[in-house]
Short mmCIF file of C-alpha atoms in Angstrom, two decimals:
data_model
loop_
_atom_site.label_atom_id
_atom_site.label_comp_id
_atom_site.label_asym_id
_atom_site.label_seq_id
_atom_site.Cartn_x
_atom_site.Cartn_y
_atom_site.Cartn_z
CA UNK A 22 -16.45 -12.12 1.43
CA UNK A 23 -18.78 -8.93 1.06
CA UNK A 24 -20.39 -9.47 -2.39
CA UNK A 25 -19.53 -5.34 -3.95
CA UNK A 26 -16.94 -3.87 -1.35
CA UNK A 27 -16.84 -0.39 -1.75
CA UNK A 28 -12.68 0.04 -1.37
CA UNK A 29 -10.88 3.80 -1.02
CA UNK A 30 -6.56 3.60 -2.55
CA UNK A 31 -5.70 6.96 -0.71
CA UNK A 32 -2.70 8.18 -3.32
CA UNK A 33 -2.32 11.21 -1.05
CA UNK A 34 1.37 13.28 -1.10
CA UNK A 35 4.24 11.83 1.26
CA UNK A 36 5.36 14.31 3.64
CA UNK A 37 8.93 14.73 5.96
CA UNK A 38 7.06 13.91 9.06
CA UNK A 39 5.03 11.59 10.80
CA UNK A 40 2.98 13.94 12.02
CA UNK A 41 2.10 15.45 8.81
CA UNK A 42 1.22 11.89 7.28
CA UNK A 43 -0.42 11.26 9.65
CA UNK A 44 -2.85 14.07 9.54
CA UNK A 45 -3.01 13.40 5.97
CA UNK A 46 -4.23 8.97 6.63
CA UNK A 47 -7.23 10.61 8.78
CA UNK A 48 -8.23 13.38 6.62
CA UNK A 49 -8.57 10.66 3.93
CA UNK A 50 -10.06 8.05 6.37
CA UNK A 51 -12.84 10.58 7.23
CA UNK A 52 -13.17 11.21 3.57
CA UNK A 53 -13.54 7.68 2.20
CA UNK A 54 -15.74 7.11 4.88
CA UNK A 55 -18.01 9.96 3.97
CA UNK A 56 -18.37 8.50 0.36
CA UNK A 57 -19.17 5.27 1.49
CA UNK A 58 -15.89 3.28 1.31
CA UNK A 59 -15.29 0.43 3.85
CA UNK A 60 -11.98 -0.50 3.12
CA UNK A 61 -9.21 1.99 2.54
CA UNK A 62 -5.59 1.47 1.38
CA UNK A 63 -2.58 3.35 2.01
CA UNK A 64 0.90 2.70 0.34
CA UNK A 65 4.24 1.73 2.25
CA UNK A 66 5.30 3.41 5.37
CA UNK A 67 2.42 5.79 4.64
CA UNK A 68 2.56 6.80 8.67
CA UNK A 69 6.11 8.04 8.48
CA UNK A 70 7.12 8.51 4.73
CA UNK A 71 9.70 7.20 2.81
CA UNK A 72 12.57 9.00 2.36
CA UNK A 73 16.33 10.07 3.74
CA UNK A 74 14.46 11.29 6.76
CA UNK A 75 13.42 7.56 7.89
CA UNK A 76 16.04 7.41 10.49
CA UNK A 77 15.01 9.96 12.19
CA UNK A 78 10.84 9.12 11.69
CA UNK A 79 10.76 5.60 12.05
CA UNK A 80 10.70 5.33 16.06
CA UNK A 81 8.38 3.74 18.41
CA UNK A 82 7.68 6.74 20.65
CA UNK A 83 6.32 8.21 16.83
CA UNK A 84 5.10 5.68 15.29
CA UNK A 85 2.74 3.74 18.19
CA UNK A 86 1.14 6.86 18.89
CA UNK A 87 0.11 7.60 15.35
CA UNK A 88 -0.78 3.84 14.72
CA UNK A 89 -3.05 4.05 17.60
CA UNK A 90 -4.60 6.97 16.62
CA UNK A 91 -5.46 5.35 13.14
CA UNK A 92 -6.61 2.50 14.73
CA UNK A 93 -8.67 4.18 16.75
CA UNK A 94 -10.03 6.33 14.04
CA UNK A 95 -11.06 2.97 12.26
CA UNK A 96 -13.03 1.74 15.26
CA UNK A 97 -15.32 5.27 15.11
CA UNK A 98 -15.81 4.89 11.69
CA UNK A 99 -15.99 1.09 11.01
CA UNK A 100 -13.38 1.34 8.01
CA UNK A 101 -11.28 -1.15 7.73
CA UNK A 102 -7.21 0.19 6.96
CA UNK A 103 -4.14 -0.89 4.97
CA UNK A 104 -1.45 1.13 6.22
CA UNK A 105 2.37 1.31 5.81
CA UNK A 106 4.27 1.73 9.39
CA UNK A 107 7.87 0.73 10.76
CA UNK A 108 7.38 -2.04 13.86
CA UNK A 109 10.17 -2.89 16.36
CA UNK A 110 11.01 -6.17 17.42
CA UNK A 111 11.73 -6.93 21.35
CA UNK A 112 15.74 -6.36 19.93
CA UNK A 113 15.30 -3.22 18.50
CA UNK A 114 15.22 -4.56 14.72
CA UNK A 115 12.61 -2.63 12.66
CA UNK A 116 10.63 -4.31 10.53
CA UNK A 117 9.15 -2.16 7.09
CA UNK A 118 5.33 -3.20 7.68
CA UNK A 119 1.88 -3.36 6.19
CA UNK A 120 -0.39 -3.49 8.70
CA UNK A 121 -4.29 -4.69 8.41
CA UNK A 122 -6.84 -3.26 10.32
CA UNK A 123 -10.33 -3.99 10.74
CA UNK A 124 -13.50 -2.17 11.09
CA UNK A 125 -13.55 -2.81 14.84
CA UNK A 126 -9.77 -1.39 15.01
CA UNK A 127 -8.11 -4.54 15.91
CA UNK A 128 -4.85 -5.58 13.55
CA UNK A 129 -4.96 -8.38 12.27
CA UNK A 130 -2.09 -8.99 10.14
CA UNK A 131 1.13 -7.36 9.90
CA UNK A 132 2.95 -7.94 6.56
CA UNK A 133 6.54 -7.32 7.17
CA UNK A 134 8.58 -7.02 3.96
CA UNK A 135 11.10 -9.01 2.80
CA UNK A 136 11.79 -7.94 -0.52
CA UNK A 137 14.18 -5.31 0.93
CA UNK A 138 17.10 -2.96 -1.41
CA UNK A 139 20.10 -3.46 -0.05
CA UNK A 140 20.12 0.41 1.09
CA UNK A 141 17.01 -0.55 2.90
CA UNK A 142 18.61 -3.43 3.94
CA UNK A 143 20.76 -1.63 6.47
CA UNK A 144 17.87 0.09 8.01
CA UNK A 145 15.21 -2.66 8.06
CA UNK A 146 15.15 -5.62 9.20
CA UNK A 147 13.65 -8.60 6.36
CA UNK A 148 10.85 -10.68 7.08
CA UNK A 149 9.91 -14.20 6.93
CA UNK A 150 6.05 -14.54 6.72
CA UNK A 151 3.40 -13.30 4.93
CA UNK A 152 0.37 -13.55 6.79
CA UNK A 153 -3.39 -13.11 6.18
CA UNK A 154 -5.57 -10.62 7.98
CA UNK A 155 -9.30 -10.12 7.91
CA UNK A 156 -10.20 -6.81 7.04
CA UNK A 157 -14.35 -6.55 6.44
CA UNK A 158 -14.70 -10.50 6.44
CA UNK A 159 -12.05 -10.07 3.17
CA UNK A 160 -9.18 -12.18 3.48
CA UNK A 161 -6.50 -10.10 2.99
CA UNK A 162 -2.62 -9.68 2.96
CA UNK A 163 0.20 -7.64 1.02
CA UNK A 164 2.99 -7.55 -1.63
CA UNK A 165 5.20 -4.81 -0.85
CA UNK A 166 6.94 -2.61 -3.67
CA UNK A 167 9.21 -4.85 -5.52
CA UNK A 168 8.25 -8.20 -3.73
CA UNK A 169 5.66 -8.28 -6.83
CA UNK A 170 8.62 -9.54 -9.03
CA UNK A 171 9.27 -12.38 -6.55
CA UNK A 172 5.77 -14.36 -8.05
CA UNK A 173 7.17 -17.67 -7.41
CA UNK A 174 7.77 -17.10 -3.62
CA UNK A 175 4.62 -15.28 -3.44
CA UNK A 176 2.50 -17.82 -4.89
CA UNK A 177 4.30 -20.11 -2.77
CA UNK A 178 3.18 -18.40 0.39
CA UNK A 179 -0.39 -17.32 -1.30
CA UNK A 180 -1.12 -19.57 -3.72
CA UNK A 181 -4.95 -19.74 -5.15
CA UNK A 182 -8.11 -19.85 -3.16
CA UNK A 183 -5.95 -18.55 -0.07
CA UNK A 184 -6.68 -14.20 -0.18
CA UNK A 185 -9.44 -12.26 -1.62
CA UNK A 186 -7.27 -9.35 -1.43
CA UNK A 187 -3.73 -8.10 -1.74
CA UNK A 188 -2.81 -4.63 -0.97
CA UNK A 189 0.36 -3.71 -3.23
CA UNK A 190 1.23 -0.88 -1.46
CA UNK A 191 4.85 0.81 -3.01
CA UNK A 192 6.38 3.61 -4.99
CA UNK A 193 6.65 1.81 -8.07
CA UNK A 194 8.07 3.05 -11.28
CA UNK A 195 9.15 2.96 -14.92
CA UNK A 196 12.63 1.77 -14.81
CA UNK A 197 15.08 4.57 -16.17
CA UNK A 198 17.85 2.05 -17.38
CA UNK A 199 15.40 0.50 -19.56
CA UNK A 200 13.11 1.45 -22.78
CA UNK A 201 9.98 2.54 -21.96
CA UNK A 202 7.16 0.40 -22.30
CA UNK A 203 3.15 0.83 -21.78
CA UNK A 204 1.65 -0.42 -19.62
CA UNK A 205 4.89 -0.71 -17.88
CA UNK A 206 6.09 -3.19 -16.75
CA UNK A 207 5.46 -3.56 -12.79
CA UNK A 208 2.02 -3.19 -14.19
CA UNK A 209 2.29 -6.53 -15.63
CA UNK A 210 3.89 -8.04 -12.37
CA UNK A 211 0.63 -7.06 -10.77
CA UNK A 212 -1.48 -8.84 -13.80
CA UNK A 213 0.52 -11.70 -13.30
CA UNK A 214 0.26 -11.70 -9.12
CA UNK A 215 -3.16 -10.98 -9.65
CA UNK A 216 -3.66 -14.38 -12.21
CA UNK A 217 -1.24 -16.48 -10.06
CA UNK A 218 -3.47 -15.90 -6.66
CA UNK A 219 -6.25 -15.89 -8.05
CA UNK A 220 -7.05 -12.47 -5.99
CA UNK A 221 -7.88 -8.68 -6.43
CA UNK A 222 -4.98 -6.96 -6.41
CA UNK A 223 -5.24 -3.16 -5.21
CA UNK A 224 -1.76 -1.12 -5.97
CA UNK A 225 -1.39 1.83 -3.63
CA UNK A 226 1.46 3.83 -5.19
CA UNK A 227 2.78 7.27 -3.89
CA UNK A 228 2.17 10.02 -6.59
CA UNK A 229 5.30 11.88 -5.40
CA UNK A 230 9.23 11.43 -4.31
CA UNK A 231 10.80 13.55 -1.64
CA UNK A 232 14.79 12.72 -2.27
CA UNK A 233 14.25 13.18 -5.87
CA UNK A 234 11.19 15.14 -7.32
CA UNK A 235 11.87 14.50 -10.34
CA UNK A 236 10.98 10.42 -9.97
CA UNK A 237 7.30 11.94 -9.18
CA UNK A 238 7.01 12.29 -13.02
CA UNK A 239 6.37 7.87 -13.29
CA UNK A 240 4.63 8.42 -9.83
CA UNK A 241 1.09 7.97 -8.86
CA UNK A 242 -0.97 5.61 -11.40
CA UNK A 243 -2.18 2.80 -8.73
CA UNK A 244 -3.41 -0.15 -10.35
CA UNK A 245 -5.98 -2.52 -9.87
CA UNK A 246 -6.15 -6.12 -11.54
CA UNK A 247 -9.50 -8.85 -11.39
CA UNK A 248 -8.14 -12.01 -10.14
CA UNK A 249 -8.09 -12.96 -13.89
CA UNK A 250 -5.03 -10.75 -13.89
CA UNK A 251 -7.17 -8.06 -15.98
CA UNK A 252 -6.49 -4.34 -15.27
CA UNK A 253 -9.73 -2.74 -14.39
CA UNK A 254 -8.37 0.29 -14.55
CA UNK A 255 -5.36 2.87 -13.05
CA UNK A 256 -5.74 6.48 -11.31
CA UNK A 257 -4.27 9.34 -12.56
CA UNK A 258 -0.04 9.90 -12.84
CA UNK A 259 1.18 12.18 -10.83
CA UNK A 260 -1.37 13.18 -8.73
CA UNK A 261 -2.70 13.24 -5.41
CA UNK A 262 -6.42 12.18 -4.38
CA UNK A 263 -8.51 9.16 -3.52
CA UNK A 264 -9.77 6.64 -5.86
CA UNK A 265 -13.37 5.26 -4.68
CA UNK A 266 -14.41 2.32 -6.54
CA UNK A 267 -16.62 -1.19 -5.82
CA UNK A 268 -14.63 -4.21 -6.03
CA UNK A 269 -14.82 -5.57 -9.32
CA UNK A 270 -16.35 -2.78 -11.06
CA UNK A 271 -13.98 -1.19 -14.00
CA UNK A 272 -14.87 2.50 -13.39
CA UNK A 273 -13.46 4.65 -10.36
CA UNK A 274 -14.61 8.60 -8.67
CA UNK A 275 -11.45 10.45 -8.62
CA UNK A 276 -11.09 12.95 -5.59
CA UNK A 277 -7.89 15.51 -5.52
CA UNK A 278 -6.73 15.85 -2.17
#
């Protein structure tokens, strides 16, 4: 693996369309490339959003186009990409996706999750793997939203000495039917993936909710953990921006978007 990775977590605003978040992935693509990032992470379906509009985002003749355009936009700028997008099976089952990119633009994983709601559960289809991608000769793969309580199956499937990296991309949150706690306490589910793997773990959290804005006030905070399962640090709640930090280090440059 590169020895100090310099690694972008784009926790930029979800909008209604695909279009729009789109536009928003290669604003911050060009951006983390211009500060010297070579890996940058997005959270889940960053490409279309995540909200009550999916139904009406989340298909092929929207979402190909846009992937290849971020693709594409990798190759010119030899960033490698984490990015959230619905794929279709040969059926016409959709699959909620994290898909890893390379520098050269080629995709070489897609992470479809399993870990579905059961609302989600009658859009998507659930997975069955979790496989590993090379993204800037890191291996790499992804936990998706609340997968990162499943740590059994995960370490199962990932278990030490097998990643370098895993994306956590999500919108995760305090839970409101419980007391609050600090650091809460997804945060420690990410320690604990992190300690289990034996990997980074990079947390890509949206800082805002479309069906209810008034979730955004737990959003944002993205979290990164040493594969110790130490957190090096979190960005800011509630905001939107890019984090730009070197693997490993403990200190970040925050950038409002």
């Amino acid at each position: 693996m590169l020895t100090s990775p310099k690694i972008a977590i784009a926790q930029i605003a979800m909008h209604w369309t695909t279009a729009e978040n789109t536009a928003s992935i290669e604003r911050a693509m060009n951006f983390a490339s211009s500060k010297g990032a070579q890996v940058c992470g997005f959270s889940e379906l960053a490409v279309t959003g995540f909200h009550r509009e999916i139904g009406r985002e989340a298909r092929a003749n929207l979402v190909r186009p846009a992937v290849e355009r971020i693709r594409a936009l990798a190759a010119h700028l030899s960033l490698g990409v984490a990015v959230g997008a619905p794929t279709f099976g040969t059926d016409g089952t959709k699959f909620n996706t994290h898909l890893l990119i390379d520098e050269q633009g080629m995709i070489t994983a897609e992470v479809p999750k399993r870990g579905l709601t059961d609302p989600e559960a009658t859009f998507f289809a659930r997975g069955s793997s979790r496989p590993v991608g090379s993204i800037q000769r890191l291996r790499c793969s992804a936990v998706i939203c609340r997968e990162v309580t499943d740590l059994d199956h995960v370490r199962s499937e990932l278990p030490p000495g097998t990643v370098d990296l895993i994306f956590v991309p999500g919108a995760l949150r305090q839970d409101p039917e419980m007391p609050r706690t600090d650091p809460p306490e997804y945060v420690r589910d990410i320690q604990r993936l992190a300690a289990a793997t034996r990997a980074y773990v990079v947390h890509t959290n949206w800082p805002n909710a479309l069906n209810r804005p008034e979730e955004s006030v737990d959003a944002g905070g993205s979290v990164v953990a040493n594969p110790d399962g130490e957190v090096l640090f979190r960005l800011p709640m509630q905001e939107s921006g890019i984090g730009i930090f070197t693997l490993g280090e403990r200190t970040f440059t925050w950038h409002p978007q």
